Amino acid sequence: MNHAATEMKEGAPAIAIRGLRKEFGSVTAVDGVDLDIANGEFFSMLGPSGSGKTTVLRMVAGFESPTAGTIQLGGTDVTKDPPFSRDVNTVFQDYALFPHMSVTQNVEYGLRVKRVPRAERRKRAQEALESVQLSQYGARRPGQLSGGQRQRVALARALVNRPRVLLLDEPLGALDLKLRREMQVELKQLQRDLGITFLFVTHDQEEALTMSDRIAVFNNGRIEQVATPRDLYELPATPFVAGFVGTSNVLDGEAATALLGEPGIFSVRPEKIQLHLDDPHLSDSATPHAVTAAGVVREVVYLGSATQSIVDLDLGGSLIVLRQNQQSPSEGDVAGRGARVHLSWLREHTVSVAPQPVG
Amino acid sequence: MNQTNNASEGTLVARLLAALRRFAAALPNRASAVLHRRPRLRLSLLIGPPMLWLGVAYLGALGALFITSLWGQDPFTGTVVREWNLDNFRLLWESEVYRKITFRTVGIAAGVTVIDILIAFPVALYMAKVASPRMRNILVIAVLTPLWASYLVKAYAWRIMLSEDGVVSDLGGLLGIDTPGYGLAAVVITLAYLWLPFMILPIYAGLERLPDSMLEASMDLGAKTGHTMRRVVLPSVFPAVIAGSIFTFSLSLGDYITVRIVGGANQMLGNVVYDNVGAANNLPFAAAVATIPVVIMLVYLAAARRTGALENV
């Protein structure tokens, strides 16, 4: 929190990570990560558990020291700095509120440590609590709050220090779905209003897509792809990204060769695929540049707003098809289990997610 | 013919046995079913015996102690005279000697408690937050093993170590420290050693319950180690410290053997009780003296309660 030590350099990214590695004994948790995160960016690190995303966050916070590599905050190397002298604050997964202090005392803690005068401390804490709609709860203990309220207190406690970067370690993980959706919108709004760089760790792809300016997808301690949510979804760079972000719909082997005319691994998003009860080549619904495949419906899942069908292709493999329920579907007009169907999608919606095998 | 008979007999016996077994197997089931339907019966069966023990053997004995302290002794025959009076307590209150012994005992207990807190906290902190799991296990065992050794052996070990040509004198001599000899200091040292595990274990448990993220959050908010200790760690383990102090304080209050072994001519309340039960054979007066530590402990518990430390332990 020493501002003199982390003097902002003109044009430097908020966070610059170079060749970051972390080994725990014989386990490599982070295996060579390079990242540049711009000022004011909402940046998410997405990946399954054990993919190294949280370890990267903890190294940025200063809780773990890297085995190799450097971390810069605003152009200043902080790799060897202890957590208390870095201009970042963290919202913990378990919130880590101090149970023996009131909500106000919790929020004031960082200011108190920095010997901010009492009057200003109170004022800023009150403002921070107002920004998370908890101004009435200052006198309570964390134990008397709901999960969602605790989450907001943790947020206020971090933001009151006006850090350069806010680190969020799966902060919404413990909330129920409805509350989580609300908080996603609120967090995004807060970040836009404050203009603070957010580094957000999550394993929930929907959460990452909803909130982020850019996302880094982690797998086995490495970054698979860094892209905007749109590019990540529409143009996944690797089979892992195609599978992890959105519904996995990967075509490979003989089916890929037969349908697309070239070997490789390809991804098609389920909502891009049309499902026809008869051969589209025989009817008007055929589109010139469409790829078509015949198959049998294995499973139909009604999702409320949409219906999802899993179709086993005659050529091998299976594809998931998502259709919006624009009319309320009756049992009859959906292709049921065992029905023979034809699938079609535009050629341009097929994304190669791996380099074609050499030879 | 015979064989078939035998066979049918065999099956009959086997069937009977099987039926018996089924019945026996069903019995506990039936009992559980009855207990399941009657939660009150279940509860009273479960806590009845321990409550009986606590009520009769424990509180009953305390009550008997207090009642006895209100009786007197026939000075000639030495028999207990069952006449209600406060003579014993008056004697305790008015006699300079007993007041002195009481203060000395409380002083020793307080000293032992403070020393144990000062030693136990860093040890427990190291065990809970720094040591590797392997080292942690080794330390837990190291803390627990002395409890298996006899109290007398440990007290006499200190007597030997604290003697004129003992280890303390030899090693301390290198640093210019001499053995304190047998006296109050020796009593405090020995008792602090004896009760240390009772302080380490609660603090260790308290620190283990303190999530690492709490310490990280404090550092993350800009607090250095000292500040984190003062503002986060100590308040969190305060109830554990109080719990440990109840052990060390009360165990020290009631002690009378250590002071005999390493205390020189000093006496604690326990010695007065012992002498009045034995040599003087004045049971009512012994009971009155024994009431003092009980009252002190009640005051201590009330004070601990006021700090809020006994809630949510």
XYZ file of C-alpha atoms in Angstrom:
672
model
C 0.000 0.000 0.000
C 3.054 2.192 -0.212
C 2.192 4.620 -2.960
C 5.690 6.007 -3.262
C 7.073 2.558 -4.008
C 4.538 1.873 -6.739
C 4.670 5.206 -8.547
C 2.617 4.970 -11.702
C 4.591 4.984 -14.891
C 3.099 6.637 -17.934
C 1.477 4.171 -20.298
C 2.541 1.113 -18.316
C -0.053 -1.682 -18.057
C -1.753 -2.116 -14.683
C -0.299 -5.594 -14.412
C 2.531 -7.064 -16.476
C 3.445 -10.695 -15.871
C 6.473 -12.256 -17.528
C 7.516 -15.918 -17.518
C 5.692 -16.598 -14.261
C 6.235 -20.055 -12.784
C 5.260 -21.611 -9.477
C 6.222 -25.038 -8.261
C 4.906 -26.635 -5.082
C 7.375 -29.434 -4.455
C 7.199 -31.599 -7.556
C 3.921 -30.079 -8.762
C 4.053 -27.237 -11.260
C 1.009 -25.088 -10.565
C 1.886 -22.261 -12.940
C 3.984 -23.125 -15.935
C 5.184 -20.001 -17.733
C 2.512 -17.315 -17.849
C 2.813 -13.994 -19.691
C 0.043 -11.420 -19.348
C -0.517 -7.714 -19.853
C -3.591 -6.232 -18.236
C -4.520 -2.674 -19.176
C -5.556 0.058 -16.769
C -9.266 0.025 -16.060
C -9.740 -3.384 -17.621
C -12.053 -6.056 -16.256
C -9.835 -9.077 -16.799
C -10.877 -12.626 -15.935
C -8.793 -15.733 -15.455
C -10.996 -18.685 -16.329
C -10.196 -22.343 -15.936
C -11.015 -25.561 -14.107
C -9.834 -26.047 -10.528
C -6.127 -26.758 -10.375
C -5.437 -24.895 -13.616
C -3.225 -22.343 -11.862
C -5.452 -19.275 -12.105
C -5.781 -18.757 -8.360
C -2.038 -19.269 -7.872
C -1.370 -16.486 -10.384
C -3.768 -14.230 -8.470
C -2.075 -15.079 -5.160
C 1.312 -14.255 -6.646
C 0.001 -10.885 -7.832
C -1.342 -10.254 -4.317
C 1.978 -11.340 -2.824
C 0.739 -14.351 -0.834
C 2.935 -16.715 -2.823
C 6.348 -15.969 -4.223
C 7.009 -17.119 -7.790
C 9.576 -19.822 -8.527
C 10.540 -17.796 -11.590
C 9.313 -14.791 -13.537
C 8.361 -11.229 -12.674
C 5.250 -9.268 -11.802
C 4.969 -5.538 -12.459
C 2.237 -3.271 -11.158
C 1.974 -0.030 -13.090
C 5.473 -0.506 -14.449
C 7.142 -1.183 -11.084
C 8.568 -4.614 -10.324
C 6.843 -5.907 -7.175
C 7.887 -9.563 -7.477
C 9.756 -9.485 -4.168
C 7.463 -7.068 -2.302
C 5.388 -8.298 0.641
C 1.559 -8.093 0.309
C 1.302 -5.065 2.599
C 3.404 -2.877 0.336
C 1.568 -3.672 -2.911
C -1.087 -1.338 -4.228
C -3.631 -4.116 -4.706
C -6.484 -5.391 -2.584
C -8.134 -8.768 -2.585
C -11.691 -10.025 -2.217
C -11.311 -13.535 -0.848
C -13.345 -16.553 -1.776
C -14.362 -17.048 1.876
C -14.548 -13.234 2.299
C -12.092 -13.460 5.246
C -13.957 -10.832 7.242
C -12.664 -10.331 10.781
C -15.367 -11.894 12.962
C -14.474 -9.917 16.097
C -14.944 -6.550 14.374
C -18.089 -4.745 13.281
C -18.789 -4.215 9.594
C -17.542 -0.618 9.840
C -14.383 -1.690 11.660
C -13.769 -4.287 8.972
C -14.122 -1.718 6.208
C -11.969 0.786 8.101
C -9.188 -1.694 8.747
C -7.015 -0.785 5.773
C -7.390 2.952 6.440
C -6.636 2.483 10.105
C -3.437 0.632 9.277
C -2.425 3.575 7.106
C -3.242 5.979 9.948
C -5.903 7.858 8.029
C -7.496 10.342 10.478
C -10.583 9.090 12.218
C -13.063 11.508 10.638
C -11.921 10.777 7.100
C -11.819 7.065 7.886
C -15.444 7.093 9.004
C -16.502 9.093 5.968
C -14.763 6.862 3.462
C -15.979 3.690 5.143
C -19.521 5.022 5.073
C -19.191 5.886 1.377
C -17.808 2.445 0.605
C -20.692 0.794 2.456
C -23.150 3.000 0.569
C -21.622 1.961 -2.740
C -22.498 -1.641 -1.908
C -25.884 -0.694 -0.411
C -25.006 -1.662 3.125
C -24.913 1.750 4.834
C -27.425 0.569 7.460
C -25.350 -2.420 8.509
C -22.182 -0.762 9.851
C -22.745 -1.734 13.471
C -23.372 -5.408 12.802
C -20.901 -8.249 13.101
C -20.085 -10.293 9.991
C -21.719 -13.304 11.666
C -25.055 -11.492 11.589
C -25.021 -10.986 7.820
C -26.149 -13.195 4.950
C -23.666 -14.585 2.448
C -24.487 -11.925 -0.119
C -24.103 -9.130 2.429
C -20.762 -10.500 3.623
C -19.639 -10.564 0.039
C -20.468 -6.854 -0.288
C -18.652 -6.018 2.938
C -15.570 -7.795 1.616
C -15.878 -5.745 -1.551
C -16.262 -2.478 0.372
C -13.330 -3.360 2.631
C -11.091 -3.782 -0.404
C -12.400 -0.826 -2.449
C -12.219 1.704 0.378
C -8.438 1.679 -0.039
C -8.755 2.763 -3.688
C -6.258 0.168 -4.902
C -4.740 0.268 -8.369
C -5.921 -3.281 -8.950
C -8.689 -5.224 -7.259
C -8.096 -8.965 -7.116
C -11.200 -11.139 -6.856
C -10.797 -14.836 -6.050
C -14.061 -16.535 -7.066
C -15.949 -13.996 -4.976
C -19.388 -15.126 -6.128
C -18.759 -18.854 -5.754
C -20.651 -19.217 -2.479
C -23.777 -17.339 -3.588
C -26.903 -18.890 -5.054
C -27.575 -18.511 -8.758
C -30.021 -15.600 -8.628
C -27.882 -13.552 -6.253
C -24.813 -14.397 -8.306
C -26.410 -13.008 -11.473
C -27.361 -9.800 -9.636
C -23.875 -9.404 -8.233
C -22.346 -9.956 -11.669
C -24.196 -6.940 -13.011
C -23.403 -4.885 -9.909
C -19.721 -5.760 -9.967
C -19.427 -4.813 -13.604
C -21.199 -1.506 -12.947
C -19.012 -0.760 -9.939
C -15.891 -1.476 -11.936
C -16.992 0.824 -14.750
C -17.855 3.627 -12.315
C -14.630 3.372 -10.332
C -12.336 2.755 -13.279
C -10.251 0.354 -11.195
C -8.579 -2.606 -12.880
C -10.299 -5.836 -11.822
C -8.464 -9.163 -11.961
C -11.155 -11.758 -11.536
C -10.695 -15.484 -11.012
C -13.545 -17.852 -11.811
C -14.246 -21.355 -13.029
C -17.685 -20.292 -14.268
C -17.497 -19.561 -17.999
C -20.829 -17.782 -18.044
C -19.654 -15.430 -15.288
C -16.444 -14.683 -17.170
C -18.287 -14.064 -20.440
C -20.839 -11.786 -18.765
C -18.484 -9.442 -16.973
C -15.086 -9.378 -18.602
C -13.433 -7.096 -21.105
C -10.935 -9.866 -21.761
C -10.532 -13.422 -20.550
C -7.503 -15.688 -20.194
C -8.397 -19.378 -20.290
C -6.116 -21.466 -18.057
C -5.392 -25.162 -18.349
C -2.651 -27.136 -16.583
C -0.827 -24.024 -15.428
C -0.697 -22.473 -18.892
C -2.795 -19.934 -20.753
C -4.659 -21.503 -23.679
C -6.070 -18.278 -25.099
C -6.486 -14.610 -24.211
C -9.388 -12.942 -25.995
C -12.535 -10.875 -25.642
C -15.604 -12.886 -24.547
C -16.950 -12.705 -28.113
C -13.790 -13.986 -29.749
C -13.336 -16.619 -27.109
C -16.788 -17.991 -27.833
C -16.898 -17.546 -31.582
C -13.270 -18.325 -32.377
C -11.890 -20.726 -29.783
C -8.210 -21.327 -30.463
C -7.845 -24.795 -28.979
C -10.072 -27.836 -28.405
C -9.830 -27.140 -24.659
C -11.211 -23.617 -25.032
C -13.931 -24.835 -27.395
C -14.943 -27.406 -24.809
C -14.595 -25.278 -21.677
C -16.265 -22.111 -22.931
C -19.801 -22.789 -24.059
C -21.175 -26.231 -24.786
C -18.645 -28.661 -26.131
C -19.421 -29.508 -29.745
C -16.270 -30.855 -31.318
C -16.057 -32.695 -34.619
C -12.979 -34.753 -35.370
C -11.776 -37.932 -37.048
C -13.596 -39.389 -40.026
C -16.774 -37.378 -39.517
C -14.818 -34.128 -39.788
C -13.051 -35.270 -42.929
C -16.268 -36.485 -44.532
C -18.334 -33.408 -43.677
C -15.809 -30.633 -44.120
C -13.482 -32.162 -46.655
C -10.363 -31.824 -44.537
C -8.990 -33.609 -41.483
C -8.653 -31.760 -38.179
C -10.568 -30.813 -35.079
C -13.495 -28.432 -35.513
C -16.003 -26.716 -33.271
C -19.579 -25.704 -34.049
C -21.704 -23.881 -31.473
C -25.017 -25.656 -30.771
C -27.199 -22.627 -31.521
C -25.705 -22.298 -35.010
C -27.026 -25.683 -36.082
C -30.441 -26.095 -37.694
C -32.399 -29.237 -37.106
C -34.660 -30.528 -39.908
C -37.033 -33.434 -39.875
C -36.428 -34.070 -43.586
C -33.411 -33.715 -45.870
C -32.883 -29.980 -46.421
C -31.489 -30.683 -49.906
C -34.943 -31.895 -50.922
C -36.740 -28.805 -49.615
C -36.458 -25.045 -49.891
C -34.773 -24.688 -46.545
C -31.430 -25.688 -48.036
C -28.831 -22.928 -47.892
C -26.096 -22.798 -50.514
C -23.026 -22.880 -48.253
C -24.423 -25.201 -45.663
C -22.828 -28.292 -44.237
C -25.367 -31.049 -43.754
C -25.279 -34.259 -41.778
C -27.842 -36.969 -41.086
C -28.316 -38.610 -37.738
C -30.604 -39.971 -35.037
C -31.804 -38.033 -31.998
C -30.390 -39.683 -28.857
C -31.761 -37.297 -26.235
C -34.036 -34.260 -26.017
C -33.646 -31.911 -23.056
C -36.184 -29.178 -22.415
C -34.344 -26.179 -20.891
C -37.195 -23.717 -20.578
C -36.083 -20.996 -22.953
C -34.590 -23.491 -25.366
C -34.633 -27.156 -26.281
C -31.413 -29.085 -26.563
C -31.130 -32.182 -28.734
C -28.202 -34.566 -28.849
C -27.870 -36.118 -32.269
C -25.716 -39.155 -33.102
C -24.344 -38.635 -36.603
C -24.393 -41.453 -39.120
C -20.756 -40.641 -39.853
C -19.793 -41.069 -36.215
C -19.595 -38.708 -33.305
C -22.454 -36.598 -31.994
C -23.516 -32.953 -32.003
C -25.614 -30.894 -29.627
C -28.266 -28.676 -31.189
C -29.891 -25.803 -29.340
C -33.176 -24.348 -30.522
C -34.889 -21.358 -28.961
C -38.454 -22.105 -27.927
C -39.952 -19.150 -29.764
C -43.328 -20.825 -29.903
C -44.235 -22.872 -26.901
C -43.385 -26.302 -28.218
C -45.831 -29.108 -27.798
C -44.516 -32.632 -27.535
C -45.415 -33.218 -31.168
C -43.422 -30.661 -33.063
C -40.070 -31.527 -31.537
C -38.115 -34.353 -33.065
C -38.351 -36.951 -30.303
C -35.869 -39.580 -29.243
C -34.985 -41.998 -32.029
C -36.228 -39.671 -34.778
C -34.177 -39.460 -37.953
C -33.095 -35.873 -38.529
C -30.842 -33.779 -40.700
C -28.532 -31.095 -39.352
C -27.248 -28.105 -41.263
C -25.057 -25.128 -40.454
C -23.118 -22.483 -42.308
C -19.623 -23.400 -43.289
C -18.275 -20.195 -41.707
C -19.554 -21.294 -38.300
C -17.176 -24.213 -38.320
C -14.037 -23.161 -36.461
C -10.811 -25.112 -36.701
C -9.570 -25.484 -33.135
C -6.334 -27.309 -33.849
C -3.723 -27.157 -36.564
C -4.288 -29.789 -39.241
C -2.162 -32.832 -38.554
C 1.047 -32.721 -40.565
C 1.363 -35.443 -43.230
C -34.948 -93.936 6.947
C -32.721 -92.934 9.822
C -30.764 -90.677 7.594
C -33.800 -88.842 6.289
C -35.005 -88.456 9.850
C -31.680 -86.978 10.843
C -31.761 -84.707 7.898
C -35.237 -83.413 8.685
C -34.228 -82.991 12.324
C -31.198 -81.125 11.154
C -33.236 -78.775 9.065
C -35.646 -78.275 11.940
C -32.847 -77.272 14.286
C -31.336 -75.108 11.616
C -34.690 -73.429 11.071
C -35.162 -72.843 14.781
C -31.687 -71.384 15.032
C -32.317 -69.163 12.055
C -35.585 -67.934 13.575
C -33.805 -67.226 16.862
C -31.097 -65.348 15.062
C -33.659 -63.293 13.198
C -35.420 -62.486 16.447
C -32.154 -61.484 18.102
C -31.222 -59.377 15.113
C -34.618 -57.701 15.206
C -34.293 -56.790 18.897
C -31.902 -53.891 18.520
C -33.974 -52.767 15.550
C -37.068 -52.773 17.696
C -35.231 -50.903 20.452
C -34.025 -48.281 17.959
C -37.540 -47.954 16.628
C -38.911 -47.312 20.125
C -36.125 -44.832 20.831
C -36.729 -43.165 17.517
C -40.368 -42.597 18.378
C -39.542 -41.244 21.838
C -36.864 -38.549 21.563
C -37.215 -37.613 25.242
C -36.523 -41.157 26.389
C -33.541 -41.251 24.046
C -32.184 -38.009 25.437
C -32.596 -39.011 29.065
C -30.916 -42.377 28.455
C -28.034 -40.589 26.782
C -27.342 -37.799 29.244
C -28.914 -39.333 32.363
C -25.865 -41.206 33.693
C -23.354 -38.386 33.123
C -25.765 -35.852 34.618
C -26.178 -38.137 37.620
C -22.413 -38.318 37.995
C -22.039 -34.567 37.670
C -24.908 -33.838 40.032
C -24.224 -36.323 42.785
C -20.524 -37.055 42.746
C -19.323 -33.647 41.661
C -21.661 -30.922 42.838
C -22.724 -33.115 45.765
C -19.160 -33.312 46.970
C -18.758 -29.559 46.612
C -21.939 -29.049 48.603
C -20.736 -31.410 51.313
C -17.480 -29.479 51.421
C -19.252 -26.206 51.907
C -21.592 -27.624 54.570
C -18.674 -29.128 56.476
C -16.886 -25.793 56.469
C -19.788 -24.377 58.509
C -19.312 -26.926 61.284
C -16.759 -27.000 64.075
C -14.376 -29.333 65.863
C -14.322 -30.446 69.461
C -10.877 -29.251 70.624
C -10.430 -32.202 73.004
C -11.734 -35.213 71.158
C -11.078 -33.852 67.651
C -14.498 -35.020 66.480
C -16.649 -32.934 64.136
C -19.294 -30.909 65.947
C -22.318 -30.358 63.772
C -23.184 -26.865 64.902
C -23.665 -24.161 62.296
C -21.271 -21.258 62.654
C -18.873 -19.075 60.673
C -15.932 -19.486 63.060
C -13.725 -21.141 60.464
C -14.188 -18.324 57.968
C -13.752 -15.714 60.694
C -10.432 -17.292 61.632
C -9.352 -17.320 57.994
C -10.323 -13.695 57.528
C -8.749 -12.373 60.707
C -5.538 -14.349 60.680
C -2.609 -12.619 59.005
C -0.986 -15.965 58.089
C -3.916 -17.317 56.105
C -4.427 -14.050 54.282
C -0.769 -14.098 53.304
C -0.976 -17.705 52.133
C -4.069 -16.888 50.069
C -2.372 -13.957 48.353
C 0.760 -16.012 47.786
C -1.282 -18.811 46.212
C -3.157 -16.438 43.913
C 0.136 -14.736 43.025
C 1.745 -18.052 42.121
C -1.285 -19.096 40.035
C -1.313 -15.757 38.208
C 2.440 -15.885 37.591
C 2.218 -19.437 36.263
C -0.645 -18.429 33.957
C 1.170 -15.390 32.550
C 4.388 -17.351 31.969
C 2.453 -20.156 30.284
C 0.649 -17.705 27.973
C 3.958 -16.104 27.003
C 5.564 -19.463 26.214
C 2.518 -21.200 24.736
C 1.492 -18.515 22.245
C 4.621 -18.574 20.055
C 4.821 -22.375 20.252
C 1.155 -22.754 19.276
C 1.523 -20.157 16.523
C 4.473 -22.021 15.090
C 2.622 -25.339 15.302
C -0.597 -24.059 13.733
C 0.613 -21.672 11.049
C 4.274 -22.257 10.219
C 5.291 -25.885 10.784
C 4.920 -28.511 8.051
C 2.267 -31.175 8.743
C 5.034 -33.595 9.735
C 6.651 -31.128 12.108
C 3.219 -30.260 13.502
C 2.561 -33.903 14.409
C 5.950 -34.206 16.043
C 5.291 -31.086 18.103
C 1.812 -32.191 19.172
C 3.325 -35.443 20.405
C 6.160 -33.547 22.089
C 3.638 -31.381 23.919
C 1.491 -34.339 24.946
C 4.110 -36.887 26.054
C 5.113 -35.113 29.288
C 1.488 -35.526 30.388
C 2.059 -39.290 30.452
C 4.931 -39.009 32.904
C 4.172 -39.009 36.619
C 3.638 -35.644 38.220
C 5.965 -36.606 41.077
C 8.778 -37.622 38.759
C 8.555 -34.290 36.954
C 8.443 -32.277 40.171
C 11.439 -34.156 41.577
C 13.248 -33.729 38.279
C 12.921 -29.980 38.758
C 14.098 -30.317 42.350
C 17.270 -31.953 41.122
C 17.724 -29.512 38.265
C 17.264 -26.535 40.567
C 19.630 -27.814 43.266
C 22.899 -26.043 44.122
C 24.945 -28.188 41.714
C 22.093 -28.990 39.301
C 21.714 -28.417 35.575
C 20.178 -24.957 35.960
C 23.097 -23.824 38.068
C 25.674 -25.380 35.704
C 24.193 -24.060 32.459
C 23.042 -20.781 33.960
C 26.542 -20.233 35.298
C 27.751 -19.815 31.720
C 25.349 -16.876 31.360
C 25.932 -15.582 34.865
C 22.565 -16.857 36.140
C 22.367 -18.857 39.326
C 19.640 -21.300 40.293
C 16.841 -19.519 42.165
C 17.076 -22.246 44.796
C 14.015 -23.749 46.468
C 11.369 -21.116 46.963
C 8.534 -19.281 45.275
C 10.436 -18.803 42.010
C 11.088 -22.534 41.837
C 7.397 -23.236 42.484
C 6.325 -20.906 39.673
C 8.889 -22.402 37.268
C 7.904 -25.978 38.069
C 4.162 -25.348 37.913
C 4.551 -23.379 34.669
C 6.356 -26.398 33.244
C 3.745 -28.853 34.525
C 0.697 -27.027 33.164
C 2.184 -25.721 29.903
C 0.457 -28.362 27.689
C -2.913 -27.234 29.053
C -2.182 -23.764 27.693
C -0.560 -24.775 24.393
C -3.337 -27.114 23.269
C -6.304 -24.699 23.464
C -4.309 -21.878 21.839
C -3.118 -24.262 19.139
C -6.709 -25.354 18.492
C -7.835 -21.720 18.399
C -5.124 -20.749 15.938
C -5.868 -23.741 13.754
C -9.463 -22.597 13.460
C -8.267 -19.166 12.340
C -8.297 -19.335 8.522
C -5.079 -18.399 6.744
C -7.124 -16.082 4.557
C -7.777 -13.921 7.634
C -4.043 -13.322 8.033
C -3.684 -12.758 4.298
C -6.576 -10.287 4.326
C -4.876 -8.302 7.075
C -1.584 -8.175 5.164
C -3.454 -7.404 1.966
C -5.026 -4.381 3.662
C -1.561 -3.090 4.459
C -0.944 -4.435 7.963
C 2.532 -5.629 8.837
C 3.049 -8.714 10.982
C 2.963 -6.906 14.337
C -0.275 -5.152 13.544
C -1.839 -8.378 12.248
C -0.874 -10.121 15.494
C -2.361 -7.377 17.654
C -5.531 -6.690 15.717
C -6.444 -10.044 14.175
C -4.632 -13.005 15.731
C -4.759 -12.082 19.419
C -8.449 -11.112 19.487
C -9.281 -14.335 17.647
C -7.432 -16.584 20.084
C -8.413 -14.644 23.204
C -11.161 -17.159 24.107
C -8.606 -19.960 23.738
C -6.177 -18.114 26.011
C -8.938 -17.719 28.596
C -9.748 -21.433 28.301
C -6.105 -22.331 28.829
C -5.772 -19.913 31.720
C -8.704 -21.554 33.482
C -6.689 -24.777 33.462
C -3.361 -23.302 34.534
C -4.878 -20.978 37.118
C -7.120 -23.546 38.791
C -4.542 -26.332 38.706
C -2.009 -23.991 40.323
C -4.483 -22.790 42.940
C -5.061 -26.314 44.195
C -1.485 -27.535 44.117
C 0.281 -28.560 47.326
C 2.873 -31.121 46.237
C 5.143 -29.041 44.038
C 5.477 -26.427 46.724
C 6.528 -29.167 49.167
C 9.152 -30.451 46.763
C 10.683 -27.230 45.412
C 9.049 -24.505 47.511
C 11.324 -24.563 50.541
C 9.413 -23.475 53.644
C 6.623 -21.779 51.657
C 3.056 -22.901 51.977
C 0.105 -22.668 49.630
C -3.584 -23.083 50.413
C -3.373 -26.749 49.494
C -0.776 -27.325 52.230
C -3.056 -25.782 54.826
C -5.847 -28.100 53.709
C -3.496 -31.088 53.771
C -2.167 -30.301 57.252
C -5.652 -29.798 58.648
C -6.936 -33.040 57.183
C -3.870 -34.950 58.358
C -1.939 -33.666 61.378
C -4.576 -31.375 62.884
C -7.512 -33.589 61.922
C -9.704 -30.499 61.703
C -11.903 -31.397 58.750
C -14.286 -28.427 59.024
C -11.388 -25.957 58.944
C -9.783 -27.821 56.017
C -13.107 -27.566 54.197
C -13.249 -23.830 54.871
C -9.747 -23.359 53.466
C -10.656 -25.478 50.427
C -13.576 -23.167 49.768
C -11.206 -20.258 49.074
C -9.839 -21.529 45.731
C -13.373 -22.490 44.686
C -14.571 -18.942 45.348
C -11.523 -17.432 43.626
C -12.168 -19.638 40.605
C -15.828 -18.603 40.501
C -14.766 -14.949 40.556
C -12.260 -15.673 37.791
C -14.889 -17.421 35.659
C -17.323 -14.541 36.179
C -14.627 -12.112 35.068
C -13.828 -14.265 32.023
C -17.519 -14.344 31.204
C -17.722 -10.576 31.273
C -15.045 -10.362 28.576
C -17.302 -12.428 26.341
C -14.578 -15.034 25.952
C -16.783 -17.926 27.075
C -19.312 -17.375 24.275
C -18.972 -19.323 21.037
C -16.021 -21.333 22.309
